mmCIF file of C-alpha atoms in Angstrom:
data_model
loop_
_atom_site.group_PDB
_atom_site.id
_atom_site.type_symbol
_atom_site.label_atom_id
_atom_site.label_comp_id
_atom_site.label_asym_id
_atom_site.label_seq_id
_atom_site.Cartn_x
_atom_site.Cartn_y
_atom_site.Cartn_z
ATOM 1 C CA MET W 1403 184.173 201.278 182.643
ATOM 2 C CA THR W 1404 181.292 199.320 184.132
ATOM 3 C CA VAL W 1405 178.206 199.037 181.934
ATOM 4 C CA ARG W 1406 174.957 198.905 183.884
ATOM 5 C CA PRO W 1407 171.369 198.380 182.741
ATOM 6 C CA SER W 1408 169.597 201.691 182.269
ATOM 7 C CA ALA W 1409 166.107 202.551 183.427
ATOM 8 C CA VAL W 1410 165.008 202.480 179.783
ATOM 9 C CA SER W 1411 166.097 198.856 179.342
ATOM 10 C CA ALA W 1412 164.424 197.846 182.611
ATOM 11 C CA ARG W 1413 161.252 199.625 181.530
ATOM 12 C CA THR W 1414 161.246 197.959 178.115
ATOM 13 C CA ALA W 1415 161.709 194.519 179.644
ATOM 14 C CA ALA W 1416 158.856 195.096 182.098
ATOM 15 C CA ARG W 1417 156.497 196.250 179.370
ATOM 16 C CA SER W 1418 157.333 193.370 177.049
ATOM 17 C CA GLY W 1419 156.687 190.933 179.879
ATOM 18 C CA ALA W 1420 153.414 192.655 180.704
ATOM 19 C CA GLY W 1421 152.267 192.101 177.121
ATOM 20 C CA THR W 1422 152.289 188.296 177.514
ATOM 21 C CA ALA W 1423 150.970 188.084 181.074
ATOM 22 C CA PRO W 1424 147.442 188.694 182.384
ATOM 23 C CA VAL W 1425 146.826 192.374 183.052
ATOM 24 C CA ARG W 1426 146.826 193.152 186.762
ATOM 25 C CA ARG W 1427 145.186 196.338 187.922
ATOM 26 C CA PHE W 1428 145.103 198.277 191.145
ATOM 27 C CA GLY W 1429 142.591 201.079 190.788
ATOM 28 C CA HIS W 1430 143.636 203.204 187.823
ATOM 29 C CA TYR W 1431 147.112 201.639 187.764
ATOM 30 C CA GLN W 1432 148.281 198.705 185.678
ATOM 31 C CA LEU W 1433 150.770 196.669 187.679
ATOM 32 C CA LEU W 1434 153.782 195.735 185.554
ATOM 33 C CA ARG W 1435 156.177 194.109 187.975
ATOM 34 C CA LEU W 1436 156.726 193.560 191.676
ATOM 35 C CA LEU W 1437 159.923 195.407 192.563
ATOM 36 C CA GLY W 1438 160.199 193.930 196.027
ATOM 37 C CA LYS W 1439 158.337 193.041 199.183
ATOM 38 C CA SER W 1440 159.179 192.666 202.832
ATOM 39 C CA GLU W 1441 157.165 191.750 205.880
ATOM 40 C CA HIS W 1442 156.017 195.367 206.193
ATOM 41 C CA SER W 1443 155.887 196.898 202.712
ATOM 42 C CA MET W 1444 155.939 196.237 198.977
ATOM 43 C CA ALA W 1445 156.677 198.211 195.825
ATOM 44 C CA TRP W 1446 155.304 197.786 192.310
ATOM 45 C CA MET W 1447 156.345 199.212 188.970
ATOM 46 C CA ALA W 1448 153.088 200.412 187.396
ATOM 47 C CA ILE W 1449 151.530 202.621 184.749
ATOM 48 C CA ASP W 1450 148.920 205.264 185.522
ATOM 49 C CA SER W 1451 146.189 204.558 182.947
ATOM 50 C CA ARG W 1452 145.081 208.200 183.064
ATOM 51 C CA SER W 1453 148.415 209.716 182.047
ATOM 52 C CA GLU W 1454 150.396 206.684 180.789
ATOM 53 C CA GLN W 1455 153.088 207.745 183.266
ATOM 54 C CA GLU W 1456 155.258 205.066 184.830
ATOM 55 C CA VAL W 1457 155.302 205.131 188.604
ATOM 56 C CA THR W 1458 156.438 203.186 191.625
ATOM 57 C CA LEU W 1459 153.614 202.235 193.992
ATOM 58 C CA VAL W 1460 154.570 201.737 197.638
ATOM 59 C CA MET W 1461 152.089 200.298 200.112
ATOM 60 C CA PRO W 1462 152.030 198.572 203.502
ATOM 61 C CA ARG W 1463 151.707 194.785 203.585
ATOM 62 C CA GLN W 1464 149.147 194.964 206.368
ATOM 63 C CA GLN W 1465 145.971 196.905 205.669
ATOM 64 C CA PRO W 1466 145.387 199.666 208.244
ATOM 65 C CA LEU W 1467 141.720 200.132 209.097
ATOM 66 C CA GLY W 1468 139.672 202.809 210.829
ATOM 67 C CA GLU W 1469 141.769 205.083 213.011
ATOM 68 C CA ALA W 1470 144.948 203.302 211.897
ATOM 69 C CA LEU W 1471 144.232 204.247 208.271
ATOM 70 C CA ALA W 1472 143.619 207.879 209.219
ATOM 71 C CA ALA W 1473 146.869 207.937 211.212
ATOM 72 C CA TRP W 1474 148.767 206.332 208.295
ATOM 73 C CA THR W 1475 147.442 208.951 205.879
ATOM 74 C CA GLN W 1476 148.336 211.799 208.221
ATOM 75 C CA ARG W 1477 151.917 210.586 208.722
ATOM 76 C CA VAL W 1478 152.520 209.887 205.031
ATOM 77 C CA ARG W 1479 151.108 213.260 203.947
ATOM 78 C CA ARG W 1480 153.286 214.997 206.520
ATOM 79 C CA ALA W 1481 156.359 213.186 205.220
ATOM 80 C CA ALA W 1482 155.399 213.996 201.621
ATOM 81 C CA ARG W 1483 155.538 217.708 202.388
ATOM 82 C CA LEU W 1484 159.287 217.470 202.994
ATOM 83 C CA ASN W 1485 161.251 218.995 200.135
ATOM 84 C CA HIS W 1486 164.725 217.527 199.659
ATOM 85 C CA PRO W 1487 166.599 216.462 196.511
ATOM 86 C CA HIS W 1488 167.152 212.970 197.915
ATOM 87 C CA LEU W 1489 163.565 212.343 199.024
ATOM 88 C CA ALA W 1490 161.271 211.145 196.233
ATOM 89 C CA ARG W 1491 158.269 213.333 195.448
ATOM 90 C CA ALA W 1492 154.889 211.693 195.982
ATOM 91 C CA LEU W 1493 152.533 212.060 193.029
ATOM 92 C CA GLU W 1494 149.518 210.618 194.811
ATOM 93 C CA ILE W 1495 148.592 209.476 198.305
ATOM 94 C CA ALA W 1496 145.309 207.612 198.187
ATOM 95 C CA GLU W 1497 143.608 204.272 198.761
ATOM 96 C CA HIS W 1498 141.971 201.630 196.603
ATOM 97 C CA GLU W 1499 139.347 199.430 198.232
ATOM 98 C CA ARG W 1500 140.602 200.808 201.551
ATOM 99 C CA TRP W 1501 144.160 199.749 200.795
ATOM 100 C CA PRO W 1502 146.458 202.809 201.047
ATOM 101 C CA TYR W 1503 149.336 203.521 198.703
ATOM 102 C CA VAL W 1504 151.794 206.187 197.608
ATOM 103 C CA ALA W 1505 152.706 206.725 193.948
ATOM 104 C CA TYR W 1506 156.123 208.119 193.031
ATOM 105 C CA GLU W 1507 157.294 209.239 189.609
ATOM 106 C CA ARG W 1508 159.800 206.844 188.093
ATOM 107 C CA LEU W 1509 161.151 208.775 185.079
ATOM 108 C CA THR W 1510 164.674 207.445 184.390
ATOM 109 C CA ALA W 1511 165.153 205.921 187.839
ATOM 110 C CA VAL W 1512 165.433 202.274 188.835
ATOM 111 C CA CYS W 1513 165.574 200.848 192.336
ATOM 112 C CA TRP W 1514 168.903 199.807 193.807
ATOM 113 C CA SER W 1515 167.972 196.133 193.711
ATOM 114 C CA GLU W 1516 167.666 196.375 189.925
ATOM 115 C CA ARG W 1517 171.315 197.463 189.794
ATOM 116 C CA PHE W 1518 172.628 194.847 192.214
ATOM 117 C CA SER W 1519 174.685 191.966 190.811
ATOM 118 C CA ARG W 1520 176.665 189.036 192.152
ATOM 119 C CA ASN W 1521 179.848 191.000 191.516
ATOM 120 C CA GLY W 1522 178.725 193.772 193.850
ATOM 121 C CA ILE W 1523 178.454 197.494 193.224
ATOM 122 C CA PRO W 1524 181.813 199.302 192.797
ATOM 123 C CA ALA W 1525 182.767 200.940 196.079
ATOM 124 C CA GLU W 1526 183.094 204.423 194.581
ATOM 125 C CA ASP W 1527 179.575 204.207 193.114
ATOM 126 C CA LEU W 1528 178.079 202.903 196.345
ATOM 127 C CA ALA W 1529 179.806 205.635 198.347
ATOM 128 C CA ASP W 1530 178.052 208.259 196.257
ATOM 129 C CA TRP W 1531 174.687 206.475 196.447
ATOM 130 C CA ALA W 1532 174.865 205.963 200.211
ATOM 131 C CA SER W 1533 175.943 209.543 200.859
ATOM 132 C CA GLN W 1534 172.892 210.855 199.020
ATOM 133 C CA ALA W 1535 170.514 208.435 200.747
ATOM 134 C CA ALA W 1536 171.962 209.349 204.159
ATOM 135 C CA GLN W 1537 171.420 213.048 203.448
ATOM 136 C CA GLY W 1538 167.769 212.438 202.602
ATOM 137 C CA LEU W 1539 167.224 210.304 205.690
ATOM 138 C CA ALA W 1540 168.955 212.826 207.959
ATOM 139 C CA TYR W 1541 166.696 215.590 206.656
ATOM 140 C CA ALA W 1542 163.609 213.459 207.283
ATOM 141 C CA HIS W 1543 164.745 212.511 210.780
ATOM 142 C CA GLU W 1544 165.383 216.130 211.715
ATOM 143 C CA ALA W 1545 161.828 216.894 210.572
ATOM 144 C CA GLY W 1546 160.416 214.187 212.838
ATOM 145 C CA CYS W 1547 159.758 211.577 210.132
ATOM 146 C CA ALA W 1548 161.240 208.141 209.559
ATOM 147 C CA HIS W 1549 161.062 205.380 206.994
ATOM 148 C CA HIS W 1550 160.444 202.284 209.160
ATOM 149 C CA ASP W 1551 161.331 199.734 206.453
ATOM 150 C CA LEU W 1552 164.254 200.829 204.278
ATOM 151 C CA GLN W 1553 164.852 198.205 201.579
ATOM 152 C CA PRO W 1554 166.914 198.096 198.334
ATOM 153 C CA TRP W 1555 163.746 198.479 196.262
ATOM 154 C CA LEU W 1556 162.781 201.615 198.194
ATOM 155 C CA LEU W 1557 165.952 203.416 197.149
ATOM 156 C CA SER W 1558 166.209 204.674 193.573
ATOM 157 C CA VAL W 1559 169.029 205.869 191.343
ATOM 158 C CA ASP W 1560 168.576 207.503 187.952
ATOM 159 C CA ASP W 1561 170.767 207.587 184.856
ATOM 160 C CA ALA W 1562 172.484 210.721 186.179
ATOM 161 C CA GLY W 1563 173.384 209.008 189.457
ATOM 162 C CA ARG W 1564 170.870 210.886 191.616
ATOM 163 C CA VAL W 1565 169.573 208.831 194.529
ATOM 164 C CA GLN W 1566 166.212 209.231 196.236
ATOM 165 C CA VAL W 1567 164.489 207.551 199.171
ATOM 166 C CA LEU W 1568 160.944 206.302 198.527
ATOM 167 C CA GLY W 1569 158.251 205.372 201.021
ATOM 168 C CA LEU W 1570 158.807 207.591 204.056
ATOM 169 C CA GLU W 1571 156.272 206.440 206.688
ATOM 170 C CA ALA W 1572 154.504 204.296 204.051
ATOM 171 C CA PRO W 1573 155.256 200.882 205.616
ATOM 172 C CA GLY W 1574 153.238 201.921 208.654
ATOM 173 C CA ARG W 1575 153.853 201.160 212.288
ATOM 174 C CA ASP W 1576 153.080 198.221 214.528
ATOM 175 C CA ALA W 1577 149.820 198.501 216.420
ATOM 176 C CA GLN W 1578 151.691 198.564 219.727
ATOM 177 C CA ALA W 1579 153.764 201.493 218.472
ATOM 178 C CA THR W 1580 150.887 203.975 218.679
ATOM 179 C CA PRO W 1581 152.056 206.997 220.709
ATOM 180 C CA VAL W 1582 149.919 208.290 223.550
ATOM 181 C CA SER W 1583 151.851 211.509 224.129
ATOM 182 C CA ALA W 1584 154.217 213.899 222.384
ATOM 183 C CA MET W 1585 157.143 212.358 224.256
ATOM 184 C CA ASP W 1586 156.130 208.890 223.068
ATOM 185 C CA GLU W 1587 156.059 210.183 219.485
ATOM 186 C CA LEU W 1588 159.557 211.649 219.830
ATOM 187 C CA ARG W 1589 160.867 208.396 221.249
ATOM 188 C CA LEU W 1590 159.277 206.350 218.457
ATOM 189 C CA VAL W 1591 160.725 208.595 215.755
ATOM 190 C CA ARG W 1592 164.151 208.513 217.395
ATOM 191 C CA ASP W 1593 164.112 204.710 217.589
ATOM 192 C CA ALA W 1594 162.871 204.465 214.004
ATOM 193 C CA ALA W 1595 165.658 206.807 212.855
ATOM 194 C CA VAL W 1596 168.222 204.507 214.477
ATOM 195 C CA GLY W 1597 166.634 201.603 212.596
ATOM 196 C CA ASP W 1598 166.761 203.516 209.311
ATOM 197 C CA VAL W 1599 170.490 204.161 209.658
ATOM 198 C CA LEU W 1600 171.199 200.529 210.508
ATOM 199 C CA ALA W 1601 169.017 199.414 207.576
ATOM 200 C CA LEU W 1602 171.005 201.617 205.194
ATOM 201 C CA GLY W 1603 174.165 199.938 206.413
ATOM 202 C CA ILE W 1604 172.649 196.498 205.752
ATOM 203 C CA VAL W 1605 171.638 197.584 202.240
ATOM 204 C CA MET W 1606 175.206 198.818 201.641
ATOM 205 C CA HIS W 1607 176.503 195.427 202.762
ATOM 206 C CA HIS W 1608 174.218 193.708 200.218
ATOM 207 C CA ALA W 1609 175.362 196.087 197.485
ATOM 208 C CA LEU W 1610 179.058 195.441 198.149
ATOM 209 C CA CYS W 1611 178.830 191.673 198.624
ATOM 210 C CA GLY W 1612 176.405 190.971 195.803
ATOM 211 C CA ALA W 1613 174.237 188.918 198.181
ATOM 212 C CA PRO W 1614 171.876 189.782 201.049
ATOM 213 C CA ALA W 1615 173.256 189.800 204.568
ATOM 214 C CA LEU W 1616 172.662 186.558 206.484
ATOM 215 C CA ASP W 1617 171.054 185.182 203.279
ATOM 216 C CA GLN W 1618 167.920 187.160 204.118
ATOM 217 C CA ALA W 1619 166.553 189.623 201.534
ATOM 218 C CA ASP W 1620 164.267 191.423 204.012
ATOM 219 C CA VAL W 1621 166.458 194.039 205.693
ATOM 220 C CA ALA W 1622 164.121 194.368 208.686
ATOM 221 C CA LYS W 1623 164.399 190.633 209.338
ATOM 222 C CA VAL W 1624 168.188 190.899 209.221
ATOM 223 C CA VAL W 1625 168.029 193.608 211.873
ATOM 224 C CA GLY W 1626 165.796 191.324 213.967
ATOM 225 C CA MET W 1627 168.359 188.514 213.714
ATOM 226 C CA MET W 1628 171.051 190.765 215.189
ATOM 227 C CA PRO W 1629 171.591 191.740 218.853
ATOM 228 C CA PRO W 1630 169.824 192.638 221.033
ATOM 229 C CA ARG W 1631 166.896 190.629 219.605
ATOM 230 C CA GLY W 1632 168.973 187.909 217.954
ATOM 231 C CA ASN W 1633 172.434 186.385 218.073
ATOM 232 C CA ASP W 1634 173.708 186.840 214.510
ATOM 233 C CA PHE W 1635 176.294 189.363 213.393
ATOM 234 C CA VAL W 1636 176.692 190.962 209.988
ATOM 235 C CA ARG W 1637 180.392 191.125 209.225
ATOM 236 C CA LEU W 1638 181.915 193.555 206.786
ATOM 237 C CA PRO W 1639 182.647 192.308 203.286
ATOM 238 C CA TRP W 1640 186.328 191.666 202.663
ATOM 239 C CA ASN W 1641 186.736 194.623 200.293
ATOM 240 C CA VAL W 1642 185.652 197.321 202.764
ATOM 241 C CA PRO W 1643 188.432 199.164 204.657
ATOM 242 C CA ARG W 1644 188.693 197.955 208.249
ATOM 243 C CA PRO W 1645 188.298 201.335 210.016
ATOM 244 C CA ILE W 1646 184.526 200.885 209.662
ATOM 245 C CA PRO W 1647 183.202 199.041 212.763
ATOM 246 C CA ASP W 1648 181.473 195.670 212.356
ATOM 247 C CA ALA W 1649 177.693 195.978 212.460
ATOM 248 C CA ARG W 1650 176.269 195.751 215.962
ATOM 249 C CA SER W 1651 179.465 194.588 217.656
ATOM 250 C CA GLU W 1652 178.991 195.514 221.285
ATOM 251 C CA GLU W 1653 181.651 198.229 221.472
ATOM 252 C CA HIS W 1654 180.358 199.999 218.352
ATOM 253 C CA THR W 1655 176.590 199.791 218.744
ATOM 254 C CA SER W 1656 176.288 203.460 219.655
ATOM 255 C CA GLU W 1657 178.449 204.449 216.678
ATOM 256 C CA LEU W 1658 176.171 202.617 214.248
ATOM 257 C CA GLN W 1659 173.205 204.483 215.662
ATOM 258 C CA SER W 1660 174.308 207.816 214.231
ATOM 259 C CA GLN W 1661 174.282 209.332 210.796
ATOM 260 C CA SER W 1662 177.946 210.276 211.214
ATOM 261 C CA THR W 1663 178.956 206.590 211.148
ATOM 262 C CA ILE W 1664 177.361 206.170 207.723
ATOM 263 C CA SER W 1665 179.197 209.309 206.615
ATOM 264 C CA TYR W 1666 182.481 207.848 207.870
ATOM 265 C CA ALA W 1667 181.795 204.552 206.106
ATOM 266 C CA VAL W 1668 181.160 206.471 202.901
ATOM 267 C CA PHE W 1669 184.415 208.383 203.384
ATOM 268 C CA CYS W 1670 186.322 205.105 203.724
ATOM 269 C CA LEU W 1671 184.715 203.733 200.558
ATOM 270 C CA LYS W 1672 185.674 206.838 198.621
ATOM 271 C CA LYS W 1673 189.271 206.563 199.835
ATOM 272 C CA LYS W 1674 189.511 202.890 198.834
#
């Protein structure tokens, strides 16, 4: 039986470290530890000073201003209204000094990156995690929402093995990605959904191998290094059954752009 660190042990370690370091605050939150950051988003483990509740704060790396901030708030609030067991519930959507954020309850959950190790996650565990994450993403995509920056620290798993996706729409969109019509919005969401599915596959690769794909921790940058924008390929780890197509190989690109491919990959992991 594999023994893994629980959320309680991670929480205790973060609090003990916070006791010896300068207190960092963000509004009414005390920041305990940076869980992860990418080019587009970051997540912090924090405590709400009003309720003493531990939360995960997710915010964009680039500060949206004016109309961009209003659009960010509208999209995030719309995504937060989705009710699905594998989508994390937002406790608060607000801004501090015009910097927007979303707070999610942490309870007994830790992010996937806190569970990762050099030995990799057992295939049967990862199959269960990925299946749950894919269900949450599929529900969001069908509702017209997307994540835009799926990372290991924006996926959580609790002591009971329940997985949730954090940060739907929170990373924000590029300025040039502002839709001018309903058709543009549909196209943007569709393209973002394709990116979410590919990102989940890259996270699965990291989990199995025990190291980030292409030695790059930012999943979005890995995607950018792959065709059609780049020339690198992410090959499957040796311990994954071969029926799963290699990521972004030319003959399987369309397969990787569907939720069913993730489901098939999960099926292969469970059969291993």
